[in-house]
Coordinates of C-alpha atoms (C1' of nucleotides) in Angstrom, one line a residue:
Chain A
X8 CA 109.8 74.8 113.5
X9 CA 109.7 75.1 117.3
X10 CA 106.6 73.0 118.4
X11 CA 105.7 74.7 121.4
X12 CA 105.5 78.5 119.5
X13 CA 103.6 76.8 116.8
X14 CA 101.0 75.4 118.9
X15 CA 100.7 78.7 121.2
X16 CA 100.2 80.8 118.3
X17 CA 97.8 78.1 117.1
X18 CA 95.3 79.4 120.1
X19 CA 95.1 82.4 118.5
X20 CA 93.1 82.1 115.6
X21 CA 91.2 79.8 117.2
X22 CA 90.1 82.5 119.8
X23 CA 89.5 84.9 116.9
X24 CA 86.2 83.4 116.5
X25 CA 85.0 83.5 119.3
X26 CA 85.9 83.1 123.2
X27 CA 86.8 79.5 124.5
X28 CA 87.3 77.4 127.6
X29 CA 90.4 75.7 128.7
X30 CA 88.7 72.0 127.6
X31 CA 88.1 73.5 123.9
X32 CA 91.5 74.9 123.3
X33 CA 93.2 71.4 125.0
X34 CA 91.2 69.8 122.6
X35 CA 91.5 72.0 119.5
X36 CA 95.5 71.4 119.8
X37 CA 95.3 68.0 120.4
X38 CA 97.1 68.4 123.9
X39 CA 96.4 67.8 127.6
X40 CA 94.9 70.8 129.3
X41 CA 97.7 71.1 131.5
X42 CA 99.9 71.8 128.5
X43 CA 96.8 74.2 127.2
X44 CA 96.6 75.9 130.5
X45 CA 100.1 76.6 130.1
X46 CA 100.6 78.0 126.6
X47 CA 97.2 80.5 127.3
X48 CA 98.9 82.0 130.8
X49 CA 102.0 83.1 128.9
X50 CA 99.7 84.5 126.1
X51 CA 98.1 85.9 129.1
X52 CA 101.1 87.9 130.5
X53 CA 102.1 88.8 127.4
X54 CA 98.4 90.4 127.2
X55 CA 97.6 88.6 124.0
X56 CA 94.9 86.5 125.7
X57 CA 92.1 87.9 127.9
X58 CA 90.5 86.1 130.6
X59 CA 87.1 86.7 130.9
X60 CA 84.4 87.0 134.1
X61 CA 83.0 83.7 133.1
X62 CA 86.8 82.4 132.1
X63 CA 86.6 81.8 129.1
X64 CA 89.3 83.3 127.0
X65 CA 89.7 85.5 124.3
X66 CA 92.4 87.9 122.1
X67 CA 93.6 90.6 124.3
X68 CA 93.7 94.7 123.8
X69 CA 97.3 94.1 123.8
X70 CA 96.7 92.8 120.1
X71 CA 95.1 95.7 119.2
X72 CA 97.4 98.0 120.2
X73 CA 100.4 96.0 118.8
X74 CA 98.5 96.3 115.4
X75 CA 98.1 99.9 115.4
X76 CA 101.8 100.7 117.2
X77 CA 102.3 98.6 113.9
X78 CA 100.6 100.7 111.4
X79 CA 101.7 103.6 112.6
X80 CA 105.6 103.1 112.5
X81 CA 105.3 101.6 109.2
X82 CA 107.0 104.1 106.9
X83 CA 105.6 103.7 103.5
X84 CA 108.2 106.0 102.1
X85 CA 110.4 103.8 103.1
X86 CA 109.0 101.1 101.6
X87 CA 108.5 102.7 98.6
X88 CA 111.5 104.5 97.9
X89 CA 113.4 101.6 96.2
X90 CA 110.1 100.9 93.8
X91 CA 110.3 105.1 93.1
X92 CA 113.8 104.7 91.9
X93 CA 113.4 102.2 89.6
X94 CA 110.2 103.2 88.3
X95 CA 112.5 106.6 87.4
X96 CA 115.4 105.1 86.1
X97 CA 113.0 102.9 84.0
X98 CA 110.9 105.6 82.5
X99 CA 113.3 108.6 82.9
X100 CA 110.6 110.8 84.4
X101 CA 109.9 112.4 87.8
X102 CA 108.5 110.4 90.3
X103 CA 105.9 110.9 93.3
X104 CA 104.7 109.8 96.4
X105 CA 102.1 111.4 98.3
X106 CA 99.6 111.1 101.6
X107 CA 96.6 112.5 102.7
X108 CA 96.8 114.0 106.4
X109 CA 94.3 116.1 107.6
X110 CA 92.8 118.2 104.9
X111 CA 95.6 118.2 102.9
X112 CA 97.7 116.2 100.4
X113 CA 101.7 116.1 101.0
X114 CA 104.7 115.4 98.7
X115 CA 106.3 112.7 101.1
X116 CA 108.9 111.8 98.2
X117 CA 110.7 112.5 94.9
X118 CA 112.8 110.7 92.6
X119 CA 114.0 112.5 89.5
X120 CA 116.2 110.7 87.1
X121 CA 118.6 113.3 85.9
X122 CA 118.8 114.5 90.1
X123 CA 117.3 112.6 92.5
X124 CA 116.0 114.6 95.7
X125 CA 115.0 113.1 98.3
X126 CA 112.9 114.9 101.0
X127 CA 113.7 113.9 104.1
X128 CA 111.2 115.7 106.4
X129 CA 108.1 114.2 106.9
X130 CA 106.2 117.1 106.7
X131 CA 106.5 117.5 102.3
X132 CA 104.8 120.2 100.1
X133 CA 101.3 120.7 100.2
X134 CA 99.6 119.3 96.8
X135 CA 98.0 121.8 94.1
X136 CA 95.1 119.4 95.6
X137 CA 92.1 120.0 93.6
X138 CA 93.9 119.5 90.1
X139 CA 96.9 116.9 91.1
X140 CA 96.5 113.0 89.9
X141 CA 97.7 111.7 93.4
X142 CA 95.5 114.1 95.3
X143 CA 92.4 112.9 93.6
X144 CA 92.9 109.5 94.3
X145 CA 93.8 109.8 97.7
X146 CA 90.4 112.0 98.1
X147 CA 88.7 109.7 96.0
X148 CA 89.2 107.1 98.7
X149 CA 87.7 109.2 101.5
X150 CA 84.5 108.3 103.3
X151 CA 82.0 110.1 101.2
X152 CA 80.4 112.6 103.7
X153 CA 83.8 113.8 104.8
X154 CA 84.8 113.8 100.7
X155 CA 82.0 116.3 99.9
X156 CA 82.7 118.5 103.2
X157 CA 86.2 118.6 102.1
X158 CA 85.8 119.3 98.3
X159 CA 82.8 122.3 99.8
X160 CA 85.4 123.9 101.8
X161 CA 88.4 124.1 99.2
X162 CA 89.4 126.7 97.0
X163 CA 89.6 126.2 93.5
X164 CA 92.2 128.7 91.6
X165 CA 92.3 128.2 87.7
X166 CA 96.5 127.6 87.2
X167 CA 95.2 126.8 83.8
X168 CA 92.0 126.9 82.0
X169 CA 92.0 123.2 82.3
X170 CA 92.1 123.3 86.4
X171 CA 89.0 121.9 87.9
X172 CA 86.5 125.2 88.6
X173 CA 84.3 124.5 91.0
X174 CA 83.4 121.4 93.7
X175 CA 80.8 119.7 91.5
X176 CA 83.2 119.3 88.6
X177 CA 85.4 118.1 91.3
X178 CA 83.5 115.7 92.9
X179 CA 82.4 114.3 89.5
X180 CA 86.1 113.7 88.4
X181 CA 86.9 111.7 92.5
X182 CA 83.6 109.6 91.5
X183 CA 85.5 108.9 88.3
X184 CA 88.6 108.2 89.3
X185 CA 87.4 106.4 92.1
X186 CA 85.8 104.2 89.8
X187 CA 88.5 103.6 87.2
X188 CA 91.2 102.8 90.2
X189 CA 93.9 105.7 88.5
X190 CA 94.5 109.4 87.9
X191 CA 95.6 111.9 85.7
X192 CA 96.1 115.2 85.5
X193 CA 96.8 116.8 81.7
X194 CA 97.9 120.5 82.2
X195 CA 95.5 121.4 85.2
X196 CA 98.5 122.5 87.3
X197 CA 100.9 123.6 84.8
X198 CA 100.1 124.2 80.8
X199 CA 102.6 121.8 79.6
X200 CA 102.7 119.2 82.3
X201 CA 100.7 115.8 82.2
X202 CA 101.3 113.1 85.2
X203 CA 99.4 110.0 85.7
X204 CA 98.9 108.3 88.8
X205 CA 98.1 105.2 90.7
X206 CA 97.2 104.2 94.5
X207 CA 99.1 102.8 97.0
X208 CA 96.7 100.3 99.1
X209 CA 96.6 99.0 102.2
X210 CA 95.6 95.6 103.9
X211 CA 92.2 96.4 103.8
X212 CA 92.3 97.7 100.6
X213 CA 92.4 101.7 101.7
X214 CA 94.2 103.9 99.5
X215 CA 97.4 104.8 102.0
X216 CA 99.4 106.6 99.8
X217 CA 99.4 107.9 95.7
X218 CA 102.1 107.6 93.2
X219 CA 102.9 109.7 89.9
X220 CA 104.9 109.9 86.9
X221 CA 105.5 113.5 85.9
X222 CA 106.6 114.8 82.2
X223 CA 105.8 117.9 80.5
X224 CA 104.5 117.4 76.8
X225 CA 107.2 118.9 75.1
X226 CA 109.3 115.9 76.2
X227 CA 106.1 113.3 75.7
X228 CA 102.9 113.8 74.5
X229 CA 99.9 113.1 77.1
X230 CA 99.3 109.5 74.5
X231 CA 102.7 107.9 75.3
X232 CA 102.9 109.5 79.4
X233 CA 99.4 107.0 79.1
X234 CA 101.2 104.5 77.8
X235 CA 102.9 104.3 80.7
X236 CA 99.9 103.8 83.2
X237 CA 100.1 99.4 83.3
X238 CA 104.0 100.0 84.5
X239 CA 102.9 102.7 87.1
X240 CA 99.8 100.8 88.4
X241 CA 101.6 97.4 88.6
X242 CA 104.5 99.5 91.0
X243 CA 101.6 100.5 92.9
X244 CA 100.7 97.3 93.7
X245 CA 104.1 95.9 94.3
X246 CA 104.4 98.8 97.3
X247 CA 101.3 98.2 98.3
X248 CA 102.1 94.4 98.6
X249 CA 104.9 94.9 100.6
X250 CA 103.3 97.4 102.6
X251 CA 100.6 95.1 103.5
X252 CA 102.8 92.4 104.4
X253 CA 101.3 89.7 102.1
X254 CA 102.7 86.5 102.9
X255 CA 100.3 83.5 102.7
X256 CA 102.1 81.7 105.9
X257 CA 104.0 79.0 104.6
X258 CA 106.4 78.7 101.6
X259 CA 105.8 76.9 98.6
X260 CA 107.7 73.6 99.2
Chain B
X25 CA 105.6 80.2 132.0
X26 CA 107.1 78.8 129.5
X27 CA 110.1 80.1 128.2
X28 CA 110.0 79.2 124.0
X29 CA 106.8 81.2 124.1
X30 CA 107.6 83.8 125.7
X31 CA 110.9 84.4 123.9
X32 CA 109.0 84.0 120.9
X33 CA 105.8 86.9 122.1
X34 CA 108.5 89.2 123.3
X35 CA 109.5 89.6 119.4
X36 CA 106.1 91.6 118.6
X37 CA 106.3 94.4 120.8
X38 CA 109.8 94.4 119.4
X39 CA 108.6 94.6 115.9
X40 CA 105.7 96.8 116.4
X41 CA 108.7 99.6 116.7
X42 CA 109.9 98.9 113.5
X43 CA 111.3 96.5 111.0
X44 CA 114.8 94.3 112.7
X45 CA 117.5 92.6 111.2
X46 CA 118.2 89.0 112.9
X47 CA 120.9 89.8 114.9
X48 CA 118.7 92.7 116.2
X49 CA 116.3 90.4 117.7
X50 CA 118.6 87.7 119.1
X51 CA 120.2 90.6 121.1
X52 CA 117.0 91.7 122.1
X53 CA 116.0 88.2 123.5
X54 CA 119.5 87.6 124.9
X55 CA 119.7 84.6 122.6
X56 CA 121.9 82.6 120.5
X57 CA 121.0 83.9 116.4
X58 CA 120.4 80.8 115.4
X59 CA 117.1 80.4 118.4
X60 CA 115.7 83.9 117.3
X61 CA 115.7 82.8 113.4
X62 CA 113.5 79.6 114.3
X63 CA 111.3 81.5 116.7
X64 CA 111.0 84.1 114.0
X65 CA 110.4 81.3 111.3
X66 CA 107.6 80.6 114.1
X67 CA 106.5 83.6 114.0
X68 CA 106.5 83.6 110.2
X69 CA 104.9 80.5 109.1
X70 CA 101.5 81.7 111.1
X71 CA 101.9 85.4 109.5
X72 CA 102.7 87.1 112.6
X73 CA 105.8 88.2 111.5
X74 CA 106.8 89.1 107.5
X75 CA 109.9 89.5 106.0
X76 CA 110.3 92.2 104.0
X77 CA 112.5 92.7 101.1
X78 CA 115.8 94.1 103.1
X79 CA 115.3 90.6 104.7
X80 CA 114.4 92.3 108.0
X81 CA 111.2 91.3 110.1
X82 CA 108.3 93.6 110.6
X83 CA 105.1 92.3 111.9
X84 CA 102.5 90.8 109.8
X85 CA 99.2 91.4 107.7
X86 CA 97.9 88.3 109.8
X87 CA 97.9 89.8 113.1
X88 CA 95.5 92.8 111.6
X89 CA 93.2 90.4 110.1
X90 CA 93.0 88.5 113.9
X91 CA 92.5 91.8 115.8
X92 CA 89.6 92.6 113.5
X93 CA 87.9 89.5 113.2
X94 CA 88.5 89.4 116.9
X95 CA 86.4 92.8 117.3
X96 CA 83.9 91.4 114.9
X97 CA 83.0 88.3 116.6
X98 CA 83.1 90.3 119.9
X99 CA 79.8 90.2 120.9
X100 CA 78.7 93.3 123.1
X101 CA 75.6 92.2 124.1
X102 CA 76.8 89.0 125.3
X103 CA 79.4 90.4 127.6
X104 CA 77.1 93.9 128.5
X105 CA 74.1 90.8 129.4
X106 CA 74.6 90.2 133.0
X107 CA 75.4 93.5 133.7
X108 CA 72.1 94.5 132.5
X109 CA 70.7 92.0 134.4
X110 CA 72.5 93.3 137.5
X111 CA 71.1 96.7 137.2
X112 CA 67.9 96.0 136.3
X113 CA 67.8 94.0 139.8
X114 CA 69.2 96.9 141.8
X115 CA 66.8 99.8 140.1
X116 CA 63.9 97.6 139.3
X117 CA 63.8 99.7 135.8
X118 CA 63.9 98.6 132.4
X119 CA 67.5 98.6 131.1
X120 CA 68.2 98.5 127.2
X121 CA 71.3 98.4 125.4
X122 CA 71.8 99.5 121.6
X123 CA 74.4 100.3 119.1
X124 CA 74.6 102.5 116.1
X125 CA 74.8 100.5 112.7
X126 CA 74.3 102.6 108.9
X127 CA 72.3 105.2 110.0
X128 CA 70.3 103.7 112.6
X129 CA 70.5 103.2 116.2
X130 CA 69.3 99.3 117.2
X131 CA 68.2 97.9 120.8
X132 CA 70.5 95.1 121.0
X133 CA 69.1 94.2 124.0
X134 CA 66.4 94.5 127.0
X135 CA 66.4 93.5 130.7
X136 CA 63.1 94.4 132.7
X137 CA 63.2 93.1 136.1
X138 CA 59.4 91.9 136.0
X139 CA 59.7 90.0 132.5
X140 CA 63.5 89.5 131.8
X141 CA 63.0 89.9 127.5
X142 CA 66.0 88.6 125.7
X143 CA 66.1 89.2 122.0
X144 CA 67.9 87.1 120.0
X145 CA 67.7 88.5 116.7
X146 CA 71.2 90.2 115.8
X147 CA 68.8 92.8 114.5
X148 CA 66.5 94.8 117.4
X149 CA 64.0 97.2 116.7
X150 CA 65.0 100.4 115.7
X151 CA 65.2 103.3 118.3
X152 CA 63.3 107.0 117.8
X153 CA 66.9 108.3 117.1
X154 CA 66.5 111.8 117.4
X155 CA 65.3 112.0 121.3
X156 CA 66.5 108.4 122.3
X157 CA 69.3 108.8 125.3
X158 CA 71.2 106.2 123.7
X159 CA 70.6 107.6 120.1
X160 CA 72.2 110.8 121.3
X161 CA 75.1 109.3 122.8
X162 CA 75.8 106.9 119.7
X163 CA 75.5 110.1 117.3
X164 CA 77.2 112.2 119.5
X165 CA 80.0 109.6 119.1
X166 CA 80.4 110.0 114.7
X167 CA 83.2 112.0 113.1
X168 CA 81.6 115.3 112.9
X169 CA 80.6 115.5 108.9
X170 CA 79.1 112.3 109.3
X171 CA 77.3 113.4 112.1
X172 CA 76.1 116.7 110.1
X173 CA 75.6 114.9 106.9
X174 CA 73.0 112.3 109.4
X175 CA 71.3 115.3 111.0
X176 CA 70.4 117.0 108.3
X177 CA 68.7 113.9 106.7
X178 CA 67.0 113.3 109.6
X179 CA 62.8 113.7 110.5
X180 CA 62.0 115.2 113.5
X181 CA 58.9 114.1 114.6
X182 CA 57.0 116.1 117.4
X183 CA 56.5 113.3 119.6
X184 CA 56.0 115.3 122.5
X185 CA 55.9 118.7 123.1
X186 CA 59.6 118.1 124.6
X187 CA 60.7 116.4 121.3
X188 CA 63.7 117.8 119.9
X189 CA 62.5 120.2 117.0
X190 CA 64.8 120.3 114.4
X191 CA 69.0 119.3 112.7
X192 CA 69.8 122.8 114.6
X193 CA 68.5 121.9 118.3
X194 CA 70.0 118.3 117.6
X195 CA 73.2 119.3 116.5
X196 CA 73.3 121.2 119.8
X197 CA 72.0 118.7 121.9
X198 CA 74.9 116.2 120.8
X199 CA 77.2 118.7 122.0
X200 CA 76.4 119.1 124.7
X201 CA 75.9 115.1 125.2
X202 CA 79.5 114.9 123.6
X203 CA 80.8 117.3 126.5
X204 CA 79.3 116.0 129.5
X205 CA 79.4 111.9 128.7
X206 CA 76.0 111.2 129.3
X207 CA 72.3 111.6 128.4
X208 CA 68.3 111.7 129.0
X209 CA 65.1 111.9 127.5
X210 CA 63.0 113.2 129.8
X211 CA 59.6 113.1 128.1
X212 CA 61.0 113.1 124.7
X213 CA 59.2 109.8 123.3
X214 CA 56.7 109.4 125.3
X215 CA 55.1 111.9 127.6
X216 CA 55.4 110.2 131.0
X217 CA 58.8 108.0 130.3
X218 CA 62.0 109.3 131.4
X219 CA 65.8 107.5 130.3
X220 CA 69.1 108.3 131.5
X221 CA 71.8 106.6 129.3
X222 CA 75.5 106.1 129.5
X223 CA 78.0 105.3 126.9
X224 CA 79.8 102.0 126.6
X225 CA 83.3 102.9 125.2
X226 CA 86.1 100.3 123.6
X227 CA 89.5 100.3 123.6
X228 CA 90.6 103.4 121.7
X229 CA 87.7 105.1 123.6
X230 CA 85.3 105.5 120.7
X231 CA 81.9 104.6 122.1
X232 CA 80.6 100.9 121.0
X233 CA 77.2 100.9 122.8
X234 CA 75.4 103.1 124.6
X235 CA 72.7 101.6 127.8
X236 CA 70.3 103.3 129.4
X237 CA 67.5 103.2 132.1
X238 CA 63.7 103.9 131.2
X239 CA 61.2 104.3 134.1
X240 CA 57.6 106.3 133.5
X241 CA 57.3 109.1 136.0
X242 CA 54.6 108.0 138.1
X243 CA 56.5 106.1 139.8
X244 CA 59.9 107.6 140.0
X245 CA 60.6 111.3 139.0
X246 CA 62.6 112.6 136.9
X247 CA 65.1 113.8 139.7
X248 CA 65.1 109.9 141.2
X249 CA 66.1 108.7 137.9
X250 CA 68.7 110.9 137.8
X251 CA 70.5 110.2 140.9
X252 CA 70.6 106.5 139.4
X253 CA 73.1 108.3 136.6
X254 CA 76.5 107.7 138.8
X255 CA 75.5 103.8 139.0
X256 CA 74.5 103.8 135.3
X257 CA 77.9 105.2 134.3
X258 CA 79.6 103.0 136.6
X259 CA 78.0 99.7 134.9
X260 CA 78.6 101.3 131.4
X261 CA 82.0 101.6 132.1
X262 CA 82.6 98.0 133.4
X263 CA 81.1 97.0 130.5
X264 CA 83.5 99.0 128.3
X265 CA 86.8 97.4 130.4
X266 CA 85.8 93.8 130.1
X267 CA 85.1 94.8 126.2
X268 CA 88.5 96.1 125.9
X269 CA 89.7 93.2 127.8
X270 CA 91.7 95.5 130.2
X271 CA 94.3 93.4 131.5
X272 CA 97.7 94.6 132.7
X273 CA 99.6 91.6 131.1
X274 CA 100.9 90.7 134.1
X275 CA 98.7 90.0 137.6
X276 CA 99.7 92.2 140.6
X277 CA 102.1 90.0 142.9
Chain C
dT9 C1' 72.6 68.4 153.1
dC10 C1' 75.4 65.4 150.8
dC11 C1' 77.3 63.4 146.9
dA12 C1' 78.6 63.3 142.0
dT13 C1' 80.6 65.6 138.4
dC14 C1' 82.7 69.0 136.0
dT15 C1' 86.2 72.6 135.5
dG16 C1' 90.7 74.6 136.3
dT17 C1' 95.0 74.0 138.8
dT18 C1' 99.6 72.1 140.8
dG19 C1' 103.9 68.8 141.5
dC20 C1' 106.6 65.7 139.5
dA21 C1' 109.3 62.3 136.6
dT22 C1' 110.3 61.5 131.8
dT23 C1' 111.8 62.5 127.2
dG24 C1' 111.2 65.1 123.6
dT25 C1' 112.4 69.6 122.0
dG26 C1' 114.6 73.8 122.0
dT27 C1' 119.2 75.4 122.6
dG28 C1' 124.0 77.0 121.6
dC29 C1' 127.9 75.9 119.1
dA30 C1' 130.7 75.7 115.1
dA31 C1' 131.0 75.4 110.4
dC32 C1' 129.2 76.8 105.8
dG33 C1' 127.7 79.9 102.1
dG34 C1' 126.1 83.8 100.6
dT35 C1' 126.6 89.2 99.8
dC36 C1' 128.7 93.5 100.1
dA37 C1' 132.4 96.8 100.7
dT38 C1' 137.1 97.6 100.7
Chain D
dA24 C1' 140.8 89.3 95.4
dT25 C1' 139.9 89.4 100.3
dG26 C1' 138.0 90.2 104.5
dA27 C1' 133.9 91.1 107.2
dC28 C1' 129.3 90.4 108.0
dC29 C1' 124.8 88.2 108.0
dG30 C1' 121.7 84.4 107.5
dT31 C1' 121.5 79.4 107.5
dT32 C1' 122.2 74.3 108.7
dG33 C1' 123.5 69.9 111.4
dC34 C1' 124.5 68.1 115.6
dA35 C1' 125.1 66.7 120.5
dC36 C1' 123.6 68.0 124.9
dA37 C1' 120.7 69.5 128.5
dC38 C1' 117.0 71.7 129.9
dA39 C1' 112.4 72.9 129.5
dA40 C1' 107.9 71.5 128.0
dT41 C1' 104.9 67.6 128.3
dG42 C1' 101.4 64.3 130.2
dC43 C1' 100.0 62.1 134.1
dA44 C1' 97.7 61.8 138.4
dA45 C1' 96.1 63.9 142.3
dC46 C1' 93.9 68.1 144.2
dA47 C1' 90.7 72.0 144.7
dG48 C1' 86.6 74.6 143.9
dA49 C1' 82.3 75.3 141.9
dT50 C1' 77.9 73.6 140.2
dG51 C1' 73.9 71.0 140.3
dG52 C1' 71.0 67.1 141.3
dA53 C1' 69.0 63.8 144.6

DNA sequence: TCCATCTGTTGCATTGTGTGCAACGGTCAT
DNA sequence: ATGACCGTTGCACACAATGCAACAGATGGA
């Protein structure tokens, strides 16, 4: 739409792959190297474009720290509270999101269909985290010597005698679950609840955030909560869509 | 510069705060709605900038996927080269650079000021990681379980009688590498070569290289070397700021 | 040492391009 | 229903971005 944005923003990917001279980029555009010269000084100021010692130019820090100031604001709660709510109002169940964040896994929201309550402090409920469906994916997705220093260091009460007892029997189920891409957890917290669960991932494909659908039996059995798993998984992805900000540039015409 | 451009650049930082509506960002820029929504459109059509479902802009999955193919194809040994080169002239030693890559640390690179030896090869030779200068600094450098989990796989060869013995010693070593920013082998390898190395650090401070300074104690001693450490450091870190590309947006006036 | 050549840089006239305006069409709340 | 609000489009105007040509500085060869 505005030619002279389109072509400076055009440098850009170029100089992703590798620094370039004035000459290349004039030429790469298709437009005198005044015009070139130009477009890369306000890059430049903007600290989107580093010079170089031998002049040659290439992305900036600035980018860098635009992408992580990015990252860091970006509230998935936010994001995936309207996905929450209809994923309750759909299936009439409690609803779930949680993050990992430093050792522990927190409650960061709640949708309930009968009384929705919404947590509005960041810092949520720590997670019964050795027997919950969204703590085991989020741990699942951990680097694997950090994963095993982690599951050495936890506690592992039995709530119920199907809780997971000990660190091997919980690494074994994270290798699972890792494997399988979702989560449940059938009475391990509490006798007569079952949830099922699915990850919330992130541009490069890092699990940022777990979501779960809560019921106890008496209500539905463990079979038909299952059922429910291709609607919970596909809301995962939708969140994790929007979170990642997947737009392939242009529109379809 | 030029004004479209720079209307258009002054949008991210905006972003990188949080999602905006329209007339948000057209206040911002101190510009009519309609200019903001085709620099925005800019913005959008080379994934800078997506739209989320609330219609408001946040910034894109595109500009994650520049800033890390932009660290990928950053080469550190092609920007670390002539400062190599430059040191090697003024201390007449042998200069090496090297990185740490799965479980290995890798010379990158070798300046001797007899014989200049460039290597090519993305891949160097492996480095006797556990008494290497560099080694320590690049392992000093890992999230600590990593860094255990490493450690304890490790041989220790003896070397030398001043090799370091076992995980336990290491573990300490690395500490104490960690605390004080820079390290030596003093006899560690081989019985008559001593190293001083300093890390090479990027952006967010983690260290990306690590270069050091090998010269055999007959002809300087140990206590020579060491008084090259200040000038060592100093190169390192120059190194590390072009990496970074270190530029204040704008130039002083 | 001088000249040739390459790169990046500046001033200027032209016109193409970005701009603001005003009017339109949605959506939401009252 | 009705008003207010936000995003969107078409258009005429003016300004800002463009290409040109000339300059400067570095590099390298003769």
């Amino acid at each position: 739409m505005s030619q002279t944005v389109d072509r400076a923003l055009s440098i850009l990917p170029l100089l992703a792959r590798g620094p370039a001279d004035l000459g290349q980029v004039a030429d790469a555009l298709g437009v005198h190297k005044s015009t070139a010269l130009r477009l890369l000084r306000t890059l430049h100021e903007h600290g989107l474009v580093y010079r170089q010692e031998d002049q040659r130019y290439r992305l900036g820090a600035r980018l860098f720290a635009l992408a992580q100031e990015a990252v860091e604001n970006l509230d998935v709660r936010e994001i995936a509270h309207p996905h929450l709510v209809g994923l309750g109002e759909r299936t009439g169940h409690t609803v779930h999101l949680a993050v990992y964040e430093e050792n522990e896994v927190l409650y960061i929201d709640k949708v309930d269909s009968r009384y929705p309550v919404r947590m509005y402090s960041r810092i949520g409920r720590p997670v019964a985290i050795t027997v919950a469906a969204v703590a085991k994916l989020l741990l699942a997705d951990l680097p694997e010597p950090e994963r095993r220093a982690l599951a050495a260091k936890l506690d592992y009460p039995m709530y119920t005698p199907r809780s997971t007892p000990n660190a091997a029997a919980f690494l074994q189920e994270l290798a699972t679950v890792r494997e399988q891409g979702w989560a449940t957890d059938l009475g391990g917290h509490e006798e007569s609840i079952n949830c099922v669960a699915a990850p919330v991932r992130g541009a490069d494909g890092r699990v940022v955030a777990a979501m779960s659908v809560s019921a106890p039996n008496v209500v539905v059995t463990a079979d038909d909560l299952l059922a429910l798993l291709p609607l919970v998984r596909r809301t995962a992805d939708a969140i994790g869509r929007e979170y990642s900000g997947t737009s392939t540039a242009k529109d379809p015409a």
